[in-house]
């Protein structure tokens, strides 16, 4: 059955074409498996909470009749502004407007939040541009540039809030820098979410073609309820497609964790157990809460434009398993730099088990992709990542995160990164093990090798399942590098990095490109020789150092330019220090092209065809680098999906001559 919604209808109807509902929420109460909710253009100021689940064979579909014509927003217009002083205006909002959740008394805070606790979940908007919150009326009046912002001029627009207890009102002051809020479009975020069921298990729903914006979402760490402006809330089989998702205080899309009253920001509330311990609890308690392939995950997030969210574009803990995230444009995440903590990225997922992230374009984010814990069976392929680095003019936020294209942290693999274009100054932060990089163009450093894990015992799983197989600390190594191109695009000088959680602690961060950072790691033959297989009764005590030593590394078929350095044990590679190689991304009218001369210097260098058998199995889970269905992978297609034939060259393009031609057209078909 088709159910119709039109906010401009003359009166509330019954959902028929002749008498449509005026609110999507009314349709969400009526829709049952097989129904399609068709939403007319207009602005829907509501939080849609689907009540009924679809089924695998009869989904419930919510569709904007005109692509991006139907806008679901967590904001409300405010017109009754009064001049206060200078460019500052003031308004008063009765607290009854907010119900049980007031974004102007609720702070962004929780486990793994490192910045100062002084930002509310609410926000003030001028013509769809967010104003910056300050902690005093005096700062609001001054309207000074915020030095951490990636957009300094915009940061002059400020807002400040306080409570009038006697009148039970929220008072908001705003410095609009000369704009008249009575004449302009000014809104404040009021609702916590825009489209999210409140119950678990509301699965098999499609949301297509909506503009979803401006919600007062909360900080979403891994051992807490994770909200976003839109998300499936611990269910199975959602499709979120062709939407524009923007303006979340924290997360845009949440594929996140179930609500567990006994483990919800436990560290922040009680302090007595480490947040890492509570993450382990969350994994084990997940089985009780239905964390099984049959019940949770297998979502598809595709062709969305996700931008200007201040925690993450897509976040999730456990609820996103077995999902596909493809053809999305994710950009300008955490650029206001008001928030800082360990959950900030274009995509930030814990337990991305068998998750495929492909053909996404991710740029101008504090961090591009961050897979934290249990990136087991995760495949990151055919993505374009660039400018995921703090601008030189922006001051580092105390508690803010370091920047890179990809961060893989404290997992055991297998994690596969192939056929990507990585152009930021750090391509991969690798505080983990069990990673394979195959056929990538890598212009930034590989950092944090052997660091950043602090004996953090994390789980690994039965292959292609959520069931836990075991726990182990990170030994580092068990990594593979085949057929990549490394270019030293940026300065090789070490970068001074401040600890995200301890501002007084500093360290130097590698900026030299190449695989040389594994020079002291063993080959497989060196590693296996530590274990005397001929002993009739192995001596466990003597083997302890081997059991807790670094795992081996494999490396072959890579090309190194501009001073990029090879692993000293790599036997088959190309190292070219004689030519100056350029790699430059050119944007014209929204189309991206690569300007490079590196293919002039590959010459006749050839590499081997790589497949699942070449890569072997990740050590701890003893799982192959394979497809989610267990079938093997042969890397015989490239970034564009073109066939890679007999003559294999390094990098993400199958053929040097074809690459030169294609590089002059659109670089990413998803842009």
Tab-separated table of N, CA, C and O in Angstrom, residues 419 439 485 598-600 602-603 605-606 636-663:
chain	number	residue	atom	x	y	z
A	419	UNK	N	43.301	-0.670	-3.496
A	419	UNK	CA	42.865	0.144	-4.630
A	419	UNK	C	42.318	1.505	-4.212
A	419	UNK	O	41.364	2.025	-4.803
A	439	UNK	N	47.781	-2.470	-3.813
A	439	UNK	CA	47.444	-1.622	-4.967
A	439	UNK	C	46.870	-0.259	-4.570
A	439	UNK	O	45.907	0.219	-5.174
A	485	UNK	N	52.033	2.115	-4.528
A	485	UNK	CA	52.936	3.200	-4.918
A	485	UNK	C	53.033	4.164	-3.741
A	485	UNK	O	52.015	4.657	-3.239
A	598	UNK	N	53.961	10.377	-12.332
A	598	UNK	CA	54.649	9.198	-11.786
A	598	UNK	C	54.671	8.033	-12.771
A	598	UNK	O	55.594	7.199	-12.738
A	599	UNK	N	53.663	7.948	-13.660
A	599	UNK	CA	53.642	6.818	-14.590
A	599	UNK	C	54.726	6.918	-15.664
A	599	UNK	O	55.009	5.937	-16.347
A	600	UNK	N	55.328	8.092	-15.782
A	600	UNK	CA	56.451	8.213	-16.709
A	600	UNK	C	57.677	7.476	-16.188
A	600	UNK	O	58.597	7.172	-16.959
A	602	UNK	N	57.566	4.638	-13.964
A	602	UNK	CA	57.412	3.221	-13.604
A	602	UNK	C	58.190	2.321	-14.551
A	602	UNK	O	58.616	1.222	-14.180
A	603	UNK	N	58.355	2.802	-15.792
A	603	UNK	CA	59.118	2.033	-16.766
A	603	UNK	C	58.512	0.656	-16.991
A	603	UNK	O	57.300	0.480	-17.072
A	605	UNK	N	58.673	-1.802	-14.848
A	605	UNK	CA	58.537	-2.541	-13.586
A	605	UNK	C	57.193	-3.245	-13.532
A	605	UNK	O	56.155	-2.659	-13.805
A	606	UNK	N	57.238	-4.511	-13.172
A	606	UNK	CA	56.025	-5.317	-13.084
A	606	UNK	C	55.957	-5.997	-11.722
A	606	UNK	O	56.970	-6.311	-11.097
A	636	UNK	N	42.194	-8.417	-9.490
A	636	UNK	CA	42.314	-8.252	-10.935
A	636	UNK	C	41.390	-7.173	-11.481
A	636	UNK	O	41.076	-7.158	-12.663
A	637	UNK	N	40.910	-6.291	-10.608
A	637	UNK	CA	40.264	-5.079	-11.071
A	637	UNK	C	40.766	-3.909	-10.235
A	637	UNK	O	41.250	-4.082	-9.125
A	638	UNK	N	40.645	-2.698	-10.781
A	638	UNK	CA	41.340	-1.568	-10.180
A	638	UNK	C	40.381	-0.561	-9.562
A	638	UNK	O	39.190	-0.849	-9.367
A	639	UNK	N	40.882	0.627	-9.301
A	639	UNK	CA	40.099	1.693	-8.658
A	639	UNK	C	38.809	1.984	-9.416
A	639	UNK	O	37.752	2.220	-8.828
A	640	UNK	N	38.882	1.981	-10.744
A	640	UNK	CA	37.723	2.272	-11.571
A	640	UNK	C	36.862	1.040	-11.834
A	640	UNK	O	35.809	1.152	-12.447
A	641	UNK	N	37.323	-0.122	-11.427
A	641	UNK	CA	36.644	-1.361	-11.780
A	641	UNK	C	37.131	-1.952	-13.078
A	641	UNK	O	36.581	-2.949	-13.563
A	642	UNK	N	38.175	-1.353	-13.659
A	642	UNK	CA	38.738	-1.884	-14.901
A	642	UNK	C	39.521	-3.162	-14.625
A	642	UNK	O	40.084	-3.358	-13.544
A	643	UNK	N	39.611	-4.001	-15.646
A	643	UNK	CA	40.285	-5.295	-15.514
A	643	UNK	C	41.793	-5.109	-15.423
A	643	UNK	O	42.395	-4.322	-16.155
A	644	UNK	N	42.401	-5.812	-14.496
A	644	UNK	CA	43.855	-5.838	-14.340
A	644	UNK	C	44.335	-7.153	-14.956
A	644	UNK	O	44.013	-8.232	-14.458
A	645	UNK	N	45.095	-7.057	-16.025
A	645	UNK	CA	45.442	-8.248	-16.787
A	645	UNK	C	46.768	-8.866	-16.395
A	645	UNK	O	47.211	-8.790	-15.246
A	646	UNK	N	47.451	-9.450	-17.371
A	646	UNK	CA	48.668	-10.221	-17.119
A	646	UNK	C	49.805	-9.333	-16.647
A	646	UNK	O	50.570	-9.697	-15.747
A	647	UNK	N	49.928	-8.146	-17.251
A	647	UNK	CA	51.031	-7.253	-16.900
A	647	UNK	C	50.578	-6.345	-15.762
A	647	UNK	O	49.918	-5.327	-15.974
A	648	UNK	N	50.942	-6.703	-14.568
A	648	UNK	CA	50.477	-6.016	-13.360
A	648	UNK	C	51.474	-4.930	-12.978
A	648	UNK	O	52.679	-5.181	-12.874
A	649	UNK	N	50.959	-3.712	-12.749
A	649	UNK	CA	51.801	-2.623	-12.274
A	649	UNK	C	51.331	-2.213	-10.877
A	649	UNK	O	50.178	-2.454	-10.502
A	650	UNK	N	52.203	-1.590	-10.082
A	650	UNK	CA	51.784	-1.137	-8.758
A	650	UNK	C	50.760	-0.007	-8.855
A	650	UNK	O	50.629	0.647	-9.889
A	651	UNK	N	50.078	0.216	-7.747
A	651	UNK	CA	49.146	1.319	-7.654
A	651	UNK	C	47.722	0.931	-7.976
A	651	UNK	O	47.424	-0.214	-8.328
A	652	UNK	N	46.799	1.886	-7.896
A	652	UNK	CA	45.372	1.578	-7.999
A	652	UNK	C	44.832	1.499	-9.415
A	652	UNK	O	43.648	1.220	-9.599
A	653	UNK	N	45.673	1.765	-10.444
A	653	UNK	CA	45.207	1.746	-11.819
A	653	UNK	C	45.812	0.567	-12.557
A	653	UNK	O	46.994	0.256	-12.416
A	654	UNK	N	44.996	-0.056	-13.392
A	654	UNK	CA	45.393	-1.315	-14.018
A	654	UNK	C	46.467	-1.136	-15.080
A	654	UNK	O	47.319	-2.005	-15.255
A	655	UNK	N	46.423	-0.028	-15.799
A	655	UNK	CA	47.325	0.144	-16.930
A	655	UNK	C	47.846	1.570	-16.940
A	655	UNK	O	47.074	2.521	-16.780
A	656	UNK	N	49.143	1.737	-17.159
A	656	UNK	CA	49.749	3.062	-17.090
A	656	UNK	C	49.191	3.989	-18.162
A	656	UNK	O	48.869	5.147	-17.899
A	657	UNK	N	49.065	3.522	-19.410
A	657	UNK	CA	48.565	4.380	-20.486
A	657	UNK	C	47.104	4.741	-20.260
A	657	UNK	O	46.701	5.895	-20.404
A	658	UNK	N	46.288	3.747	-19.895
A	658	UNK	CA	44.883	4.040	-19.611
A	658	UNK	C	44.755	4.959	-18.415
A	658	UNK	O	43.880	5.824	-18.358
A	659	UNK	N	45.638	4.785	-17.430
A	659	UNK	CA	45.583	5.629	-16.237
A	659	UNK	C	45.801	7.089	-16.606
A	659	UNK	O	45.104	7.976	-16.114
A	660	UNK	N	46.769	7.345	-17.495
A	660	UNK	CA	47.040	8.724	-17.889
A	660	UNK	C	45.802	9.370	-18.509
A	660	UNK	O	45.489	10.528	-18.259
A	661	UNK	N	45.076	8.591	-19.308
A	661	UNK	CA	43.882	9.132	-19.959
A	661	UNK	C	42.762	9.333	-18.943
A	661	UNK	O	42.087	10.352	-18.929
A	662	UNK	N	42.567	8.341	-18.101
A	662	UNK	CA	41.472	8.422	-17.152
A	662	UNK	C	41.718	9.509	-16.109
A	662	UNK	O	40.772	10.094	-15.594
A	663	UNK	N	42.983	9.775	-15.824
A	663	UNK	CA	43.284	10.779	-14.816
A	663	UNK	C	42.876	12.174	-15.274
A	663	UNK	O	42.753	13.083	-14.470
